[in-house]
């Protein structure tokens, strides 16, 4: 399924739910987390509905590479200079709450709320 009408992040991609966007191209969207743990906390998602990191296959290699490259670029653009943390939660034991693949990228001066 490339789009899940019940998925909150697919709704953000479709513009049905507002988000504070940090980046967008044909493949990816990045937006600020609604409950940030750190002064800067963005989520990078593929526009394609992929439920979890465990469902990424070789056909997604270029997409996954783009996601990986976007984190540092966004941190630079958002003025993060002291380093950042990148997290992907996968499945129930991984603490995943939203089942649309997303990469958390968090930075800014500590202390942080979590992490
Ligand atoms: P995870 O536990 O990795 O699935 O994290 C899901 C993240 O999505 C949490 O950090 C939430 O705060 C964030 N989140 C959920 N709904 C929204 C939304 N509508 N806009 C921005 N961030 C959201
Ligand atoms: Zn989705």
Short mmCIF file of N, CA and C and ligand atoms in Angstrom, two decimals:
data_model
loop_
_atom_site.label_atom_id
_atom_site.label_comp_id
_atom_site.label_asym_id
_atom_site.label_seq_id
_atom_site.Cartn_x
_atom_site.Cartn_y
_atom_site.Cartn_z
N UNK A 1 0.86 -1.19 0.00
CA UNK A 1 0.00 0.00 0.00
C UNK A 1 0.90 1.25 0.00
N UNK A 2 0.67 2.14 -0.96
CA UNK A 2 1.52 3.32 -1.01
C UNK A 2 0.96 4.46 -0.17
N UNK A 3 -0.32 4.37 0.17
CA UNK A 3 -0.97 5.42 0.97
C UNK A 3 -2.02 4.71 1.82
N UNK A 4 -1.99 4.96 3.13
CA UNK A 4 -2.98 4.36 4.03
C UNK A 4 -3.89 5.48 4.54
N UNK A 5 -5.16 5.46 4.14
CA UNK A 5 -6.05 6.57 4.50
C UNK A 5 -6.25 6.73 6.01
N UNK A 6 -5.92 5.68 6.78
CA UNK A 6 -6.07 5.78 8.24
C UNK A 6 -4.78 6.20 8.94
N UNK A 7 -3.72 6.42 8.16
CA UNK A 7 -2.40 6.71 8.75
C UNK A 7 -2.23 8.21 8.93
N UNK A 8 -1.86 8.61 10.15
CA UNK A 8 -1.75 10.04 10.47
C UNK A 8 -0.65 10.71 9.65
N UNK A 9 0.45 10.00 9.39
CA UNK A 9 1.53 10.63 8.62
C UNK A 9 1.17 10.68 7.13
N UNK A 10 0.42 9.71 6.63
CA UNK A 10 -0.09 9.82 5.25
C UNK A 10 -1.02 11.02 5.13
N UNK A 11 -1.77 11.28 6.20
CA UNK A 11 -2.67 12.45 6.18
C UNK A 11 -1.87 13.75 6.16
N UNK A 12 -0.73 13.77 6.84
CA UNK A 12 0.14 14.95 6.79
C UNK A 12 0.70 15.11 5.37
N UNK A 13 1.13 14.00 4.76
CA UNK A 13 1.64 14.04 3.38
C UNK A 13 0.57 14.60 2.44
N UNK A 14 -0.67 14.17 2.65
CA UNK A 14 -1.78 14.59 1.78
C UNK A 14 -2.30 15.99 2.10
N UNK A 15 -1.77 16.61 3.17
CA UNK A 15 -2.22 17.95 3.54
C UNK A 15 -3.54 17.97 4.29
N UNK A 16 -3.98 16.79 4.76
CA UNK A 16 -5.26 16.71 5.49
C UNK A 16 -5.12 17.06 6.96
N UNK A 17 -3.88 16.97 7.46
CA UNK A 17 -3.58 17.35 8.85
C UNK A 17 -2.39 18.33 8.75
N UNK A 18 -2.45 19.44 9.48
CA UNK A 18 -1.35 20.40 9.38
C UNK A 18 -0.09 19.90 10.08
N UNK A 19 1.04 20.36 9.59
CA UNK A 19 2.32 20.08 10.23
C UNK A 19 3.24 21.25 9.93
N UNK A 20 4.20 21.45 10.83
CA UNK A 20 5.20 22.50 10.61
C UNK A 20 6.33 21.88 9.79
N UNK A 21 6.27 22.09 8.49
CA UNK A 21 7.20 21.42 7.58
C UNK A 21 8.59 22.04 7.65
N UNK A 22 9.60 21.18 7.59
CA UNK A 22 10.99 21.64 7.56
C UNK A 22 11.62 21.37 6.20
N UNK A 23 11.06 20.42 5.44
CA UNK A 23 11.63 20.05 4.14
C UNK A 23 10.59 19.24 3.38
N UNK A 24 10.58 19.39 2.07
CA UNK A 24 9.71 18.54 1.25
C UNK A 24 10.30 18.40 -0.14
N UNK A 25 10.29 17.18 -0.65
CA UNK A 25 10.56 16.97 -2.08
C UNK A 25 9.62 15.86 -2.56
N UNK A 26 9.88 15.30 -3.73
CA UNK A 26 8.91 14.33 -4.27
C UNK A 26 8.85 13.03 -3.47
N UNK A 27 9.93 12.73 -2.76
CA UNK A 27 10.02 11.45 -2.03
C UNK A 27 9.86 11.58 -0.53
N UNK A 28 10.30 12.69 0.03
CA UNK A 28 10.41 12.83 1.48
C UNK A 28 9.67 14.05 1.99
N UNK A 29 9.29 13.96 3.27
CA UNK A 29 8.75 15.12 3.98
C UNK A 29 9.41 15.13 5.37
N UNK A 30 9.76 16.30 5.84
CA UNK A 30 10.26 16.44 7.21
C UNK A 30 9.43 17.52 7.90
N UNK A 31 9.06 17.25 9.15
CA UNK A 31 8.26 18.22 9.89
C UNK A 31 8.64 18.13 11.37
N UNK A 32 8.30 19.18 12.10
CA UNK A 32 8.66 19.25 13.51
C UNK A 32 7.72 18.36 14.33
N UNK A 33 8.32 17.59 15.25
CA UNK A 33 7.52 16.71 16.12
C UNK A 33 6.60 17.57 16.99
N UNK A 34 5.38 17.10 17.15
CA UNK A 34 4.37 17.85 17.90
C UNK A 34 4.69 17.84 19.40
N UNK A 35 5.41 16.85 19.88
CA UNK A 35 5.84 16.78 21.28
C UNK A 35 7.36 16.63 21.33
N UNK A 36 8.07 17.73 21.09
CA UNK A 36 9.53 17.63 20.97
C UNK A 36 10.22 17.21 22.27
N UNK A 37 11.24 16.38 22.14
CA UNK A 37 12.06 15.97 23.29
C UNK A 37 13.26 16.89 23.47
N UNK A 38 13.58 17.60 22.39
CA UNK A 38 14.81 18.39 22.35
C UNK A 38 14.45 19.74 21.72
N UNK A 39 15.32 20.76 21.87
CA UNK A 39 15.00 22.07 21.30
C UNK A 39 14.67 22.01 19.81
N UNK A 40 15.35 21.15 19.07
CA UNK A 40 15.01 20.90 17.67
C UNK A 40 14.69 19.42 17.53
N UNK A 41 13.51 19.07 17.05
CA UNK A 41 13.11 17.66 16.93
C UNK A 41 12.27 17.53 15.68
N UNK A 42 12.88 16.98 14.64
CA UNK A 42 12.14 16.80 13.39
C UNK A 42 11.96 15.31 13.11
N UNK A 43 10.93 15.02 12.34
CA UNK A 43 10.67 13.67 11.86
C UNK A 43 10.85 13.68 10.35
N UNK A 44 11.63 12.75 9.85
CA UNK A 44 11.82 12.59 8.40
C UNK A 44 11.06 11.35 7.97
N UNK A 45 10.16 11.52 7.02
CA UNK A 45 9.34 10.37 6.57
C UNK A 45 9.41 10.25 5.05
N UNK A 46 9.28 9.00 4.55
CA UNK A 46 9.05 8.85 3.12
C UNK A 46 7.60 9.19 2.84
N UNK A 47 7.32 9.76 1.68
CA UNK A 47 5.91 10.02 1.33
C UNK A 47 5.15 8.71 1.11
N UNK A 48 5.87 7.71 0.65
CA UNK A 48 5.33 6.37 0.48
C UNK A 48 5.00 5.78 1.86
N UNK A 49 3.85 5.15 1.98
CA UNK A 49 3.51 4.51 3.26
C UNK A 49 4.29 3.21 3.41
N UNK A 50 5.32 3.25 4.24
CA UNK A 50 6.07 2.05 4.64
C UNK A 50 5.88 2.00 6.15
N UNK A 51 5.31 0.91 6.67
CA UNK A 51 4.87 0.92 8.07
C UNK A 51 6.04 0.99 9.04
N UNK A 52 7.06 0.21 8.81
CA UNK A 52 8.17 0.16 9.78
C UNK A 52 9.51 0.03 9.07
N UNK A 53 10.55 0.26 9.84
CA UNK A 53 11.92 0.08 9.33
C UNK A 53 12.14 -1.37 8.88
N UNK A 54 11.45 -2.31 9.57
CA UNK A 54 11.61 -3.73 9.24
C UNK A 54 11.04 -4.06 7.86
N UNK A 55 10.21 -3.20 7.32
CA UNK A 55 9.62 -3.45 6.00
C UNK A 55 10.39 -2.80 4.86
N UNK A 56 11.51 -2.16 5.18
CA UNK A 56 12.34 -1.60 4.12
C UNK A 56 13.03 -2.74 3.38
N UNK A 57 13.00 -2.69 2.07
CA UNK A 57 13.67 -3.71 1.26
C UNK A 57 14.70 -3.08 0.35
N UNK A 58 15.42 -3.89 -0.42
CA UNK A 58 16.45 -3.38 -1.33
C UNK A 58 15.89 -2.37 -2.33
N UNK A 59 14.60 -2.49 -2.64
CA UNK A 59 13.98 -1.53 -3.58
C UNK A 59 13.88 -0.13 -2.98
N UNK A 60 14.08 -0.04 -1.66
CA UNK A 60 13.99 1.25 -0.99
C UNK A 60 15.38 1.84 -0.68
N UNK A 61 16.43 1.25 -1.23
CA UNK A 61 17.78 1.67 -0.85
C UNK A 61 18.02 3.16 -1.12
N UNK A 62 17.58 3.63 -2.27
CA UNK A 62 17.83 5.04 -2.60
C UNK A 62 17.04 5.96 -1.66
N UNK A 63 15.80 5.55 -1.38
CA UNK A 63 14.94 6.33 -0.47
C UNK A 63 15.55 6.37 0.93
N UNK A 64 16.00 5.23 1.42
CA UNK A 64 16.60 5.17 2.75
C UNK A 64 17.87 6.02 2.80
N UNK A 65 18.63 6.00 1.71
CA UNK A 65 19.84 6.82 1.64
C UNK A 65 19.51 8.30 1.70
N UNK A 66 18.46 8.69 1.00
CA UNK A 66 18.03 10.10 1.03
C UNK A 66 17.62 10.51 2.43
N UNK A 67 16.91 9.62 3.14
CA UNK A 67 16.49 9.93 4.52
C UNK A 67 17.72 10.14 5.40
N UNK A 68 18.70 9.28 5.24
CA UNK A 68 19.92 9.35 6.05
C UNK A 68 20.69 10.64 5.79
N UNK A 69 20.70 11.09 4.54
CA UNK A 69 21.43 12.30 4.19
C UNK A 69 20.70 13.57 4.61
N UNK A 70 19.39 13.49 4.70
CA UNK A 70 18.62 14.69 5.00
C UNK A 70 18.80 15.14 6.46
N UNK A 71 19.02 14.18 7.38
CA UNK A 71 19.16 14.54 8.81
C UNK A 71 20.22 15.61 9.04
N UNK A 72 21.47 15.35 8.67
CA UNK A 72 22.52 16.35 8.88
C UNK A 72 22.25 17.66 8.14
N UNK A 73 21.69 17.57 6.94
CA UNK A 73 21.38 18.79 6.17
C UNK A 73 20.38 19.66 6.94
N UNK A 74 19.33 19.01 7.46
CA UNK A 74 18.30 19.77 8.19
C UNK A 74 18.86 20.36 9.48
N UNK A 75 19.68 19.59 10.18
CA UNK A 75 20.27 20.11 11.42
C UNK A 75 21.09 21.36 11.13
N UNK A 76 21.86 21.32 10.05
CA UNK A 76 22.63 22.51 9.65
C UNK A 76 21.69 23.67 9.37
N UNK A 77 20.65 23.40 8.58
CA UNK A 77 19.73 24.48 8.20
C UNK A 77 19.00 25.05 9.41
N UNK A 78 18.76 24.20 10.42
CA UNK A 78 18.02 24.65 11.60
C UNK A 78 18.95 25.19 12.69
N UNK A 79 20.23 25.31 12.37
CA UNK A 79 21.16 25.98 13.27
C UNK A 79 21.71 25.11 14.39
N UNK A 80 21.58 23.79 14.23
CA UNK A 80 22.11 22.88 15.25
C UNK A 80 23.60 22.69 14.99
N UNK A 81 24.42 23.08 15.96
CA UNK A 81 25.87 23.04 15.75
C UNK A 81 26.58 22.09 16.71
N UNK A 82 25.88 21.66 17.79
CA UNK A 82 26.56 20.88 18.82
C UNK A 82 26.33 19.37 18.72
N UNK A 83 25.84 18.91 17.60
CA UNK A 83 25.56 17.48 17.44
C UNK A 83 24.08 17.19 17.57
N UNK A 84 23.72 15.99 17.19
CA UNK A 84 22.29 15.61 17.21
C UNK A 84 22.17 14.11 17.35
N UNK A 85 20.95 13.68 17.64
CA UNK A 85 20.67 12.26 17.86
C UNK A 85 19.63 11.80 16.85
N UNK A 86 19.85 10.63 16.27
CA UNK A 86 18.96 10.07 15.24
C UNK A 86 18.39 8.75 15.75
N UNK A 87 17.06 8.62 15.72
CA UNK A 87 16.40 7.44 16.30
C UNK A 87 15.31 6.95 15.36
N UNK A 88 15.25 5.63 15.18
CA UNK A 88 14.10 5.02 14.49
C UNK A 88 13.55 3.95 15.42
N UNK A 89 12.32 4.10 15.87
CA UNK A 89 11.66 3.10 16.70
C UNK A 89 10.93 2.12 15.79
N UNK A 90 11.08 0.83 16.07
CA UNK A 90 10.48 -0.19 15.21
C UNK A 90 9.67 -1.20 16.02
N UNK A 91 8.36 -1.26 15.76
CA UNK A 91 7.51 -2.28 16.37
C UNK A 91 7.23 -2.02 17.83
N UNK A 92 6.40 -2.87 18.44
CA UNK A 92 5.99 -2.66 19.83
C UNK A 92 7.17 -2.62 20.80
N UNK A 93 8.10 -3.53 20.66
CA UNK A 93 9.23 -3.53 21.60
C UNK A 93 10.21 -2.39 21.32
N UNK A 94 10.11 -1.83 20.11
CA UNK A 94 10.93 -0.67 19.79
C UNK A 94 10.28 0.64 20.19
N UNK A 95 9.06 0.55 20.75
CA UNK A 95 8.37 1.76 21.20
C UNK A 95 7.78 2.57 20.07
N UNK A 96 7.49 1.93 18.92
CA UNK A 96 6.91 2.67 17.80
C UNK A 96 5.44 2.95 18.06
N UNK A 97 5.05 4.21 17.91
CA UNK A 97 3.66 4.60 18.13
C UNK A 97 2.93 4.87 16.82
N UNK A 98 3.63 5.44 15.87
CA UNK A 98 3.02 5.74 14.57
C UNK A 98 3.61 4.78 13.54
N UNK A 99 2.73 3.98 12.92
CA UNK A 99 3.19 2.94 11.99
C UNK A 99 3.29 3.46 10.56
N UNK A 100 4.12 4.47 10.41
CA UNK A 100 4.58 4.98 9.11
C UNK A 100 6.04 5.34 9.39
N UNK A 101 6.93 4.67 8.70
CA UNK A 101 8.37 4.83 8.96
C UNK A 101 8.75 6.30 9.17
N UNK A 102 9.47 6.57 10.24
CA UNK A 102 9.96 7.93 10.48
C UNK A 102 11.26 7.89 11.25
N UNK A 103 12.10 8.82 10.91
CA UNK A 103 13.39 8.99 11.57
C UNK A 103 13.32 10.25 12.42
N UNK A 104 13.51 10.07 13.73
CA UNK A 104 13.59 11.24 14.62
C UNK A 104 15.01 11.81 14.51
N UNK A 105 15.12 13.12 14.36
CA UNK A 105 16.43 13.76 14.41
C UNK A 105 16.31 14.92 15.40
N UNK A 106 17.12 14.83 16.48
CA UNK A 106 16.98 15.75 17.61
C UNK A 106 18.31 16.42 17.90
N UNK A 107 18.24 17.72 18.16
CA UNK A 107 19.45 18.46 18.49
C UNK A 107 19.12 19.71 19.29
N UNK A 108 20.14 20.51 19.50
CA UNK A 108 19.99 21.73 20.30
C UNK A 108 20.59 21.53 21.67
N UNK A 109 20.81 22.63 22.38
CA UNK A 109 21.50 22.56 23.66
C UNK A 109 20.75 21.72 24.69
N UNK A 110 21.49 20.95 25.48
CA UNK A 110 20.88 20.17 26.58
C UNK A 110 20.74 21.07 27.80
N UNK A 111 19.86 20.71 28.75
CA UNK A 111 19.18 19.43 28.89
C UNK A 111 17.96 19.30 27.96
N UNK A 112 17.66 18.05 27.62
CA UNK A 112 16.49 17.72 26.82
C UNK A 112 15.43 17.10 27.73
N UNK A 113 14.20 17.12 27.24
CA UNK A 113 13.10 16.54 27.99
C UNK A 113 13.28 15.03 28.15
N UNK A 114 13.69 14.38 27.06
CA UNK A 114 13.91 12.92 27.07
C UNK A 114 15.14 12.63 26.25
N UNK A 115 15.68 11.41 26.43
CA UNK A 115 16.77 10.95 25.56
C UNK A 115 18.11 11.53 25.97
P1 LIG B 1 7.33 6.87 17.52
O1 LIG B 1 7.19 6.44 18.97
O2 LIG B 1 8.74 6.71 17.03
O3 LIG B 1 6.31 6.17 16.64
O4 LIG B 1 7.07 8.41 17.51
C1 LIG B 1 5.98 9.03 16.92
C2 LIG B 1 6.22 10.51 17.04
O5 LIG B 1 5.28 11.18 16.24
C3 LIG B 1 6.07 11.05 18.47
O6 LIG B 1 7.30 11.69 18.86
C4 LIG B 1 4.91 12.05 18.36
O7 LIG B 1 5.08 13.18 19.15
C5 LIG B 1 4.95 12.39 16.88
N1 LIG B 1 3.66 12.82 16.32
C6 LIG B 1 2.47 12.18 16.40
N2 LIG B 1 1.52 12.86 15.74
C7 LIG B 1 2.11 13.96 15.22
C8 LIG B 1 1.67 15.05 14.42
N3 LIG B 1 0.38 15.17 14.03
N4 LIG B 1 2.56 16.00 14.07
C9 LIG B 1 3.85 15.91 14.45
N5 LIG B 1 4.34 14.89 15.19
C10 LIG B 1 3.50 13.93 15.57
ZN1 LIG B 2 1.35 6.31 6.23
#
